[in-house]
mmCIF file of C-alpha atoms in Angstrom:
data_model
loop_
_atom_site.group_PDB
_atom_site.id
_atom_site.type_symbol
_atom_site.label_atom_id
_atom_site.label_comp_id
_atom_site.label_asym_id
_atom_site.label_seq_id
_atom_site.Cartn_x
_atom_site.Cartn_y
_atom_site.Cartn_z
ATOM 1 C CA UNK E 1 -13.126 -4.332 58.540
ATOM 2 C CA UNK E 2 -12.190 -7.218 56.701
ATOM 3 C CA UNK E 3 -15.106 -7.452 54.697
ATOM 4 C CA UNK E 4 -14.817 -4.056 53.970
ATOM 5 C CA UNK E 5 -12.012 -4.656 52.537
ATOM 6 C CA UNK E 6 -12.965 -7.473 50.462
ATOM 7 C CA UNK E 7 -15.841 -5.652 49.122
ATOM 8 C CA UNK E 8 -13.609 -2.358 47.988
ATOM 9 C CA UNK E 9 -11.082 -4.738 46.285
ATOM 10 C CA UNK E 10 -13.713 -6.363 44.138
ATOM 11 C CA UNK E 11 -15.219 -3.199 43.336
ATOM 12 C CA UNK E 12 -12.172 -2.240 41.905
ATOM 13 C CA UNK E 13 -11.657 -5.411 40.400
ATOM 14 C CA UNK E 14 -14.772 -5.260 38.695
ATOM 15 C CA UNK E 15 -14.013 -1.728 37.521
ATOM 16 C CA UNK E 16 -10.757 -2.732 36.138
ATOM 17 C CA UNK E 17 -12.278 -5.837 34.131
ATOM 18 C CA UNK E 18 -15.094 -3.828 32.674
ATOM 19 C CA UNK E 19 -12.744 -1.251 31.158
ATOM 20 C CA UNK E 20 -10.401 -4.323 29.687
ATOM 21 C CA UNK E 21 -13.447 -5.487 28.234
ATOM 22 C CA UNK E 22 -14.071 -1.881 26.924
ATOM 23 C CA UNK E 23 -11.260 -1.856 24.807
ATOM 24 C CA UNK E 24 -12.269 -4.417 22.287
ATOM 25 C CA UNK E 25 -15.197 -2.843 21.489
ATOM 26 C CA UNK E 26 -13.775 1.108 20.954
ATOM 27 C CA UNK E 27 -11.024 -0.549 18.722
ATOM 28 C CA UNK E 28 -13.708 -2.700 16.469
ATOM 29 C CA UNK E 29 -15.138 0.686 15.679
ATOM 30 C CA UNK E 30 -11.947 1.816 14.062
ATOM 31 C CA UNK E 31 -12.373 1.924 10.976
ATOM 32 C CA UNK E 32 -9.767 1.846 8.038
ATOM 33 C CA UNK E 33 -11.370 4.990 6.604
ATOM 34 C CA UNK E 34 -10.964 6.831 9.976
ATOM 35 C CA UNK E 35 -7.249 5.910 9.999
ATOM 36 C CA UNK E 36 -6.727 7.482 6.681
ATOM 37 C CA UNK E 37 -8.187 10.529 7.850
ATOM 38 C CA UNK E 38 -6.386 10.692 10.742
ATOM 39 C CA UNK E 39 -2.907 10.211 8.706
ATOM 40 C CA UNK E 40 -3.703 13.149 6.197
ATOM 41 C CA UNK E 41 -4.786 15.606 9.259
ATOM 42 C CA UNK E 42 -1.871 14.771 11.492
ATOM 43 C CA UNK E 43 0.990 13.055 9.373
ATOM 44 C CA UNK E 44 2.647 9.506 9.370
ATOM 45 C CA UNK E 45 4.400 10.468 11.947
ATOM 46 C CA UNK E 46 2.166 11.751 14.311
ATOM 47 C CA UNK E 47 -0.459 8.637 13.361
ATOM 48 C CA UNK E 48 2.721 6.335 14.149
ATOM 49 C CA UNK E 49 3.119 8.201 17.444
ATOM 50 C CA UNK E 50 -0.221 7.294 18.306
ATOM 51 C CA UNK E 51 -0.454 4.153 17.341
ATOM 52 C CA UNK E 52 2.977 3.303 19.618
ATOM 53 C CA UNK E 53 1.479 4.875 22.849
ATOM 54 C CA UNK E 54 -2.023 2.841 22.302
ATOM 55 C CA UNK E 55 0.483 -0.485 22.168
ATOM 56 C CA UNK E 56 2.428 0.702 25.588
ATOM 57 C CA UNK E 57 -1.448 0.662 26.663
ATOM 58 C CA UNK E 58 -2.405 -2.537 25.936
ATOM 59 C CA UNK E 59 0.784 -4.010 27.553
ATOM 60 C CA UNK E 60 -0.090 -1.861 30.957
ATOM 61 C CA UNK E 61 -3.945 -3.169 30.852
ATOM 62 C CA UNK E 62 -2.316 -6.436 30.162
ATOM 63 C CA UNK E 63 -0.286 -6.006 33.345
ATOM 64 C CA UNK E 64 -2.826 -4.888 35.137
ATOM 65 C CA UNK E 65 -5.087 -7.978 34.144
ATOM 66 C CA UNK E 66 -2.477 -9.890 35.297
ATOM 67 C CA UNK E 67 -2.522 -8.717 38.811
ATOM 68 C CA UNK E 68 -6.470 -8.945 38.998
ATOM 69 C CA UNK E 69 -5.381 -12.804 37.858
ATOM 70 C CA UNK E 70 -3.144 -12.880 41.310
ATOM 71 C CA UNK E 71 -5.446 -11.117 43.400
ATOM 72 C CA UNK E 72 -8.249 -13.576 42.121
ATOM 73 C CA UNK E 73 -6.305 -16.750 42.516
ATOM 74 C CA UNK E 74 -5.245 -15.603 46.600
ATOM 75 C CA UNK E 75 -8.843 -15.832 47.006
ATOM 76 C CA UNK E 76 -9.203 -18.836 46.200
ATOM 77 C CA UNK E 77 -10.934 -18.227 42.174
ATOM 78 C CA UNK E 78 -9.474 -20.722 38.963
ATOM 79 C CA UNK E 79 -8.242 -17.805 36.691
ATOM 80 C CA UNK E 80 -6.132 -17.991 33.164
ATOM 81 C CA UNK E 81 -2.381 -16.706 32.744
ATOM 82 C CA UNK E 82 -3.329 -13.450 31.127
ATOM 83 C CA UNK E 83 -1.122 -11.830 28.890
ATOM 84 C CA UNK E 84 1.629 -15.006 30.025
ATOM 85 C CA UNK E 85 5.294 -13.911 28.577
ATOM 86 C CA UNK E 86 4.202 -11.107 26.389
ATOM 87 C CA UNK E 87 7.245 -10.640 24.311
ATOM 88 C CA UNK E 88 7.623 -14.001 23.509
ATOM 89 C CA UNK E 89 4.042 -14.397 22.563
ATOM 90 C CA UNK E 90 4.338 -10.714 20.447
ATOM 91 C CA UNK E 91 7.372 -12.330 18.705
ATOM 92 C CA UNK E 92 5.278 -15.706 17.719
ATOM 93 C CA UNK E 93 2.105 -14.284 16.368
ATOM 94 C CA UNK E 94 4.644 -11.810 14.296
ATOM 95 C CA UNK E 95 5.971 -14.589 12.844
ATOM 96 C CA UNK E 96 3.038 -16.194 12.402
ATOM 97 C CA UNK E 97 1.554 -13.324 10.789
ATOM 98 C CA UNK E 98 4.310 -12.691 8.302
ATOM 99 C CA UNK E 99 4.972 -16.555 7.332
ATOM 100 C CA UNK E 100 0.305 -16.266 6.605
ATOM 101 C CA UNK E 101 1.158 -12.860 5.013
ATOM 102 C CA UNK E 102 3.452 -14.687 2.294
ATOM 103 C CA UNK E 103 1.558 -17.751 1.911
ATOM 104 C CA UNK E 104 -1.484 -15.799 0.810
ATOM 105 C CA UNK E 105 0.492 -13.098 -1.399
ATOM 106 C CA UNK E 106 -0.160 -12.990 -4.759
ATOM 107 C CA UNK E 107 -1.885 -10.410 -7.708
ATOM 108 C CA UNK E 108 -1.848 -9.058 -10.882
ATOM 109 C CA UNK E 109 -2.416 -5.499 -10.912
ATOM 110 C CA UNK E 110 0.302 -4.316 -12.109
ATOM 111 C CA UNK E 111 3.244 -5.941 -10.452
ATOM 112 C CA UNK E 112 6.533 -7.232 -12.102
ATOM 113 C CA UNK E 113 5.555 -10.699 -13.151
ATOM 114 C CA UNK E 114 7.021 -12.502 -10.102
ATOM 115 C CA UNK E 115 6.569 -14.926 -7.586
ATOM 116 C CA UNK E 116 8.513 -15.393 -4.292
ATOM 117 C CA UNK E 117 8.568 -16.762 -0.801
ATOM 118 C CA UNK E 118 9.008 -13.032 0.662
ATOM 119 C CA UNK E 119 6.923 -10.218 -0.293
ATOM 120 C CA UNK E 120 8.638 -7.386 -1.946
ATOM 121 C CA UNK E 121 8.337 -4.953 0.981
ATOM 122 C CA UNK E 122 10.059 -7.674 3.117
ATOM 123 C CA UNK E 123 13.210 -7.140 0.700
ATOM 124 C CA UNK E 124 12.358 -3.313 -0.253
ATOM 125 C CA UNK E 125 12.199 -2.421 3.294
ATOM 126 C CA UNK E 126 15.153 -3.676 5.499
ATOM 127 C CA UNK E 127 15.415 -3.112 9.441
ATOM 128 C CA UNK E 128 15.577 -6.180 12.088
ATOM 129 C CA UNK E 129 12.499 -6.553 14.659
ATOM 130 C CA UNK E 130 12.003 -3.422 16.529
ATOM 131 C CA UNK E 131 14.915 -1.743 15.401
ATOM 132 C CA UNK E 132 14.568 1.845 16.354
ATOM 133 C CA UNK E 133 12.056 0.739 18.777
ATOM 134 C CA UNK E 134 8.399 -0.400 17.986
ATOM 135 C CA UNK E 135 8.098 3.185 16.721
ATOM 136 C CA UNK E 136 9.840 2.449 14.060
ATOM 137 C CA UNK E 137 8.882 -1.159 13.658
ATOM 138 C CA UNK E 138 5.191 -0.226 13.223
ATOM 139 C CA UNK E 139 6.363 2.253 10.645
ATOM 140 C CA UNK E 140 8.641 -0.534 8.848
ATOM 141 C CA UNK E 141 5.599 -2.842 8.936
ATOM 142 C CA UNK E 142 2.980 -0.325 7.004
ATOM 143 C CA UNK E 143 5.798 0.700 4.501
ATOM 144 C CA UNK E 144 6.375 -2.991 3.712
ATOM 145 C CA UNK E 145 2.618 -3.137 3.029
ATOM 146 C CA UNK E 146 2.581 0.088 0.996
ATOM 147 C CA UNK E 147 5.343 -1.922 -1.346
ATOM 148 C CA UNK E 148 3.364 -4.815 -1.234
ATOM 149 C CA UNK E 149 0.332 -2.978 -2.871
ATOM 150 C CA UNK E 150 2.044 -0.651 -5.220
ATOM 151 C CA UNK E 151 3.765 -3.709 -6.855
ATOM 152 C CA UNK E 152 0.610 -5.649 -7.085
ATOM 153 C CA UNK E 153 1.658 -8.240 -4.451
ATOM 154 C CA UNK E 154 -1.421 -7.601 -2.851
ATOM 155 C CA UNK E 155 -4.535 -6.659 -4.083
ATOM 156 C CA UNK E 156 -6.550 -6.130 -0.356
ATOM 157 C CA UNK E 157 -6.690 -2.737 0.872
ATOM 158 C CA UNK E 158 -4.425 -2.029 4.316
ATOM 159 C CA UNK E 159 -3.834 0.626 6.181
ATOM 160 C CA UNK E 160 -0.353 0.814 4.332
ATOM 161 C CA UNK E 161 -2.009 0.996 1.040
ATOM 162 C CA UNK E 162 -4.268 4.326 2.614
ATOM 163 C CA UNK E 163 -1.452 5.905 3.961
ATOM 164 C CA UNK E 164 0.543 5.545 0.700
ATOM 165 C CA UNK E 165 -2.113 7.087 -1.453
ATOM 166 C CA UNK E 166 -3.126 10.066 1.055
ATOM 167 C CA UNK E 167 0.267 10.195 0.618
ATOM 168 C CA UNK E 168 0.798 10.287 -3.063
ATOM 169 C CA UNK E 169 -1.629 13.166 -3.883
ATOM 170 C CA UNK E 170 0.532 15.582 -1.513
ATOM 171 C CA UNK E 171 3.310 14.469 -2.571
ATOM 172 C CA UNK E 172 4.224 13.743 0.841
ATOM 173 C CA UNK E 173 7.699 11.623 2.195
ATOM 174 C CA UNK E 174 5.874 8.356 2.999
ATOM 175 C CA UNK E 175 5.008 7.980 -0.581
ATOM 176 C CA UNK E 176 7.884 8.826 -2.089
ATOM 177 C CA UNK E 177 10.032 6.671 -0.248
ATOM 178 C CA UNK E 178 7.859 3.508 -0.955
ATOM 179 C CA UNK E 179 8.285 4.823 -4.256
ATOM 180 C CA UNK E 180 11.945 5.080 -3.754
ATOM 181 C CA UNK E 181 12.523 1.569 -1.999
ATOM 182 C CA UNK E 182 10.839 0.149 -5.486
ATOM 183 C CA UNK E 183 12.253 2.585 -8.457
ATOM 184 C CA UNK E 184 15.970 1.292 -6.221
ATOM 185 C CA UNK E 185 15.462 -1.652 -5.404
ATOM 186 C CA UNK E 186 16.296 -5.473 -7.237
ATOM 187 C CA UNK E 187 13.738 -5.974 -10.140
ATOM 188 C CA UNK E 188 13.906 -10.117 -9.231
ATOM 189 C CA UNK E 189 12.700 -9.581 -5.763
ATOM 190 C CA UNK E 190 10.770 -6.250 -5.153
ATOM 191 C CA UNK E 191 9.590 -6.179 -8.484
ATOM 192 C CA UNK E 192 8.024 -2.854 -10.138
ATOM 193 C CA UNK E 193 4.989 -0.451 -10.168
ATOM 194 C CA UNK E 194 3.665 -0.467 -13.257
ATOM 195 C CA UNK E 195 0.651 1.581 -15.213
ATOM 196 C CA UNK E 196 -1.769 4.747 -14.064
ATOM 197 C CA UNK E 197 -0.238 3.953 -10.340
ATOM 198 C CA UNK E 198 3.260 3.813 -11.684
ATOM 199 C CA UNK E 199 2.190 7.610 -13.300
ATOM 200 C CA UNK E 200 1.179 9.047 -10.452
ATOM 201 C CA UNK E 201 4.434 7.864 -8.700
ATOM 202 C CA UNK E 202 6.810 9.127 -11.038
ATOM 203 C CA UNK E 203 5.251 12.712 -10.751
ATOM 204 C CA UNK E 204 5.423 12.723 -7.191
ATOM 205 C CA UNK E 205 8.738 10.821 -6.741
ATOM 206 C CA UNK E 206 10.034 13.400 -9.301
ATOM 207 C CA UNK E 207 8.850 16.444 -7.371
ATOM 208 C CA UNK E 208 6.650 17.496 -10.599
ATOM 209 C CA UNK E 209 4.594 20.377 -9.439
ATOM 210 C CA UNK E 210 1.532 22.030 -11.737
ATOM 211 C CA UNK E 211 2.421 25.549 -13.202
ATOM 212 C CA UNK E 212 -0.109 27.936 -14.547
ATOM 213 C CA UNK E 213 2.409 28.566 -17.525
ATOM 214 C CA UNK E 214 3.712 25.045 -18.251
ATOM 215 C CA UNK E 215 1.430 22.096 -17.611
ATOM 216 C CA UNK E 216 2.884 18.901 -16.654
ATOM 217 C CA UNK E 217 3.361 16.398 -19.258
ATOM 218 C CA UNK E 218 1.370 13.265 -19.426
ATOM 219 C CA UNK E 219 2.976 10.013 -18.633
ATOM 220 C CA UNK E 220 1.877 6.730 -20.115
ATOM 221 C CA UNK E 221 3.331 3.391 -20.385
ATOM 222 C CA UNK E 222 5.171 3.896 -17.203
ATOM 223 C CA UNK E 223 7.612 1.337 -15.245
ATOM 224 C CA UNK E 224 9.336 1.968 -12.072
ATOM 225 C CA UNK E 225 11.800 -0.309 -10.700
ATOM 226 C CA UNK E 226 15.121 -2.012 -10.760
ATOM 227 C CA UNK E 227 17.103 0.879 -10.958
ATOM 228 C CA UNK E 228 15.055 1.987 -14.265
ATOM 229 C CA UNK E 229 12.110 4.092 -14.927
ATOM 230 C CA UNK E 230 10.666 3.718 -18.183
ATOM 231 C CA UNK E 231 7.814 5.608 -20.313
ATOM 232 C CA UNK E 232 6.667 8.037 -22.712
ATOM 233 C CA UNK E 233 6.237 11.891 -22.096
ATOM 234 C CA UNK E 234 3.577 13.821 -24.055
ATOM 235 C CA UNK E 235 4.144 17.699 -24.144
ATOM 236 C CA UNK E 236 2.504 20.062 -26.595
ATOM 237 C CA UNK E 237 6.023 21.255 -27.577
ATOM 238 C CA UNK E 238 7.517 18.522 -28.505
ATOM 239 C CA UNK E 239 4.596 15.897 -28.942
ATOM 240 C CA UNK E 240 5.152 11.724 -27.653
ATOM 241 C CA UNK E 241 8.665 10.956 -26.659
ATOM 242 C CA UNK E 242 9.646 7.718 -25.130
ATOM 243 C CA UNK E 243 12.422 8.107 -22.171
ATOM 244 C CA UNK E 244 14.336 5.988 -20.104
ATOM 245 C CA UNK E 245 15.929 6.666 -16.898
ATOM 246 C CA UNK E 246 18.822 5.027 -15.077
ATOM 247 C CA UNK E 247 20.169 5.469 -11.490
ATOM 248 C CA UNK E 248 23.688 6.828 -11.513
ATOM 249 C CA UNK E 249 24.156 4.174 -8.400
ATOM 250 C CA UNK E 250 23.147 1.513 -10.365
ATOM 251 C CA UNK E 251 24.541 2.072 -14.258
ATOM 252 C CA UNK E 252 27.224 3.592 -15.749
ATOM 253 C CA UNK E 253 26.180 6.783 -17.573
ATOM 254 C CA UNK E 254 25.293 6.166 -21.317
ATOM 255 C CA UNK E 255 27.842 6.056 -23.709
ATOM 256 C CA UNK E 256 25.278 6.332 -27.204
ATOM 257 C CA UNK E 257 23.559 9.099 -27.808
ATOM 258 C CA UNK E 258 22.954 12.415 -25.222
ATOM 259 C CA UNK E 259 21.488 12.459 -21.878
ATOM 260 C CA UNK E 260 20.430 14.607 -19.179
ATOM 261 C CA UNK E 261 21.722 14.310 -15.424
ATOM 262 C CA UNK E 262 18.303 15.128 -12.925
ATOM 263 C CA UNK E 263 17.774 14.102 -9.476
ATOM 264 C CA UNK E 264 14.761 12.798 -7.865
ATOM 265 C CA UNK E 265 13.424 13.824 -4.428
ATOM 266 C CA UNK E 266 15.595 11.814 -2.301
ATOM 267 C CA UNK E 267 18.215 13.381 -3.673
ATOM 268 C CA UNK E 268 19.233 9.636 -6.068
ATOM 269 C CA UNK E 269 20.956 10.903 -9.479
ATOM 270 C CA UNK E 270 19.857 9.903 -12.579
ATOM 271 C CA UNK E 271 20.269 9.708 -16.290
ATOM 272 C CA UNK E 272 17.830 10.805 -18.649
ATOM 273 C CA UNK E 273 17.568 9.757 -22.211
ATOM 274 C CA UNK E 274 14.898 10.080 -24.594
ATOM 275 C CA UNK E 275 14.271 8.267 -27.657
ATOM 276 C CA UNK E 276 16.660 9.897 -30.568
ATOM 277 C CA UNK E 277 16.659 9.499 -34.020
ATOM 278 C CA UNK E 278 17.907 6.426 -35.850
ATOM 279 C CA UNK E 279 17.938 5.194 -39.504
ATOM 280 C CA UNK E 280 15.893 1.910 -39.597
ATOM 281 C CA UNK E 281 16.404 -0.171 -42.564
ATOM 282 C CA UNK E 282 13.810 -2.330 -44.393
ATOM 283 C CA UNK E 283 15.106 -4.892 -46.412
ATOM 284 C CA UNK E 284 13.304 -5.736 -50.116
ATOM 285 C CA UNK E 285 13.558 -7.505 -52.983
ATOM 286 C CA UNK E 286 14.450 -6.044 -56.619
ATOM 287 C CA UNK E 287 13.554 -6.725 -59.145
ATOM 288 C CA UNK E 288 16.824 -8.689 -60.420
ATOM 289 C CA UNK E 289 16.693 -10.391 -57.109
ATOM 290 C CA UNK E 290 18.980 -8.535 -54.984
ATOM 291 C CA UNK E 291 18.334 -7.336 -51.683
ATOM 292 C CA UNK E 292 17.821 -3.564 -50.970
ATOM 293 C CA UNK E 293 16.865 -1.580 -47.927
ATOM 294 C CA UNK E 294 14.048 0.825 -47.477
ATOM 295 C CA UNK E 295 15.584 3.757 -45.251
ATOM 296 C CA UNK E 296 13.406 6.083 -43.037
ATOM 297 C CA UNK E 297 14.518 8.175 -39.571
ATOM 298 C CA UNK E 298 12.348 6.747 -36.395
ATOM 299 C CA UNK E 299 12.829 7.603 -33.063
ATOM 300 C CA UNK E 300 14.309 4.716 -30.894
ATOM 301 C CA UNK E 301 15.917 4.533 -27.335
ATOM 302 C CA UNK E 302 19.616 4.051 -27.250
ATOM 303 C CA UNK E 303 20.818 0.347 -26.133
ATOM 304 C CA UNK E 304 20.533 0.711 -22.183
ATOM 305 C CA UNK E 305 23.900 1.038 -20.205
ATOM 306 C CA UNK E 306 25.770 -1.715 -18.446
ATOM 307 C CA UNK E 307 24.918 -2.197 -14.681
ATOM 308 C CA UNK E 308 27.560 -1.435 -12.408
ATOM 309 C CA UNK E 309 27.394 -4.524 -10.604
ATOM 310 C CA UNK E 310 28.278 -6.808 -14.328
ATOM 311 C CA UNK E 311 31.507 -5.506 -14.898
#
């Protein structure tokens, strides 16, 4: 009898450390491509959901490991601490992570000409660890990356920068508040999106949709961030204007010149102004030596308002 029961406890031990050993191998075959999928057939949230549950997982096969570890040393077997205080250990490679993360940040693909200790998603994206439960610190962690890559922080691919641009081409929320965090945020330390990805972001982030009747204009020369979004507009009505935009949170309203009043799709206010038309002067000589001025009508941006936050 008591072998018997010897026998059915290692065959279950055995069991157990052959499906531990399992895991590894079904998560190497992940791939990032796979990931992206999943997010635009089931949502960020859903992907986030999943991701959360797999994590409980791995902390109840760690658990389990650590009883085989028990069961093994009662009989006598040298064994390792498996798993040893989890939380602690989850909280150290974190940090480790995110102190490697901004050691090796850095590129120059557009981002706003900066370079800081902490990455711009660390100071786009707020939220202390696992606020709102590791739900919601997975999700803080892969919008922090999105920021990262839209700003040119980093120029590696992550499953932050896939999500963000399966994102993007529905329009969907996770891209537009990455989008958000940036166009909001403080120029010094997030930095900006800048170029064809800074385009593509203010269509979306403005909730531009194509119409049979009226195309969408085409944005060049875009900037995004620091409370300002900056570019020129090309319709067939009213050919290449250059615009600025300035969030009502942020700025007074502008006192030179009209604007417009629009909202984007998280509901921030802003002011509109396009370039209006202003007599530039072009001084000359004459003839008896006097200085004259060449007049002509160009179209220039008005002198951008004061920030709220300098008065």
């Amino acid at each position: 009898m008591k072998y018997k029961k010897q026998i059915l406890s290692l065959i279950l031990l055995v069991s157990c450390m052959a499906l531990l050993y399992s895991m590894p191998v079904f998560a190497s075959e992940l791939t990032e491509a796979e990931v992206e999928q999943a997010v635009a057939d089931q949502g960020k949230e859903a992907v986030t959901g999943n991701v959360f549950i797999w994590f409980l997982c791995a902390i109840a096969f760690l658990k389990v490991s650590q009883k085989i570890d028990s069961f093994m040393s009662s009989l006598g077997i040298n064994v390792g601490n498996t798993g040893g205080n989890m939380m602690a250990e989850l909280l150290i490679a974190g940090r480790s992570l995110t102190s490697s993360m901004h050691l090796k940040g850095g590129g120059s693909n557009g981002g706003g000409g900066y370079r800081k200790s902490g990455s711009p998603g660390d100071a786009a994206v707020g939220g202390s660890f696992l606020s709102g439960g590791l739900a919601g610190s997975v999700g803080r962690q892969t919008e922090r990356s999105a920021v990262n890559h839209v700003t040119g922080y980093t120029e590696h691919s992550s499953i932050g920068s896939a999500m963000y641009h399966s994102s993007l081409n529905k329009g969907g929320d996770f891209a537009n508040n990455v989008i958000s965090n940036v166009a909001q945020g403080n120029y010094s330390q997030v930095g900006s999106i800048k170029g064809e990805e800074a385009e593509k972001a203010f269509i979306s982030y403005m909730g531009m949709k194509e119409d049979q009747d009226k195309p969408l204009p085409v944005f060049t020369n875009m900037e995004i961030g620091g409370g300002r979004m900056t570019g020129t507009e090309t319709t067939t009505d009213s050919g290449n204007r250059e615009f600025a935009m300035y969030h009502a949170d942020q700025y007074l309203a502008p006192t030179p010149g009209t604007f417009d009043t629009v909202q984007s799709v998280d509901g921030a206010t802003w002011y509109k102004q396009y370039a209006q038309p202003t007599v530039n002067k072009t001084p000359y000589e004459t003839e008896d030596g006097k200085v004259a001025y060449h007049e002509s009508i160009v179209q220039k941006l008005p002198q951008a308002p004061q920030r709220k936050e300098r008065i």
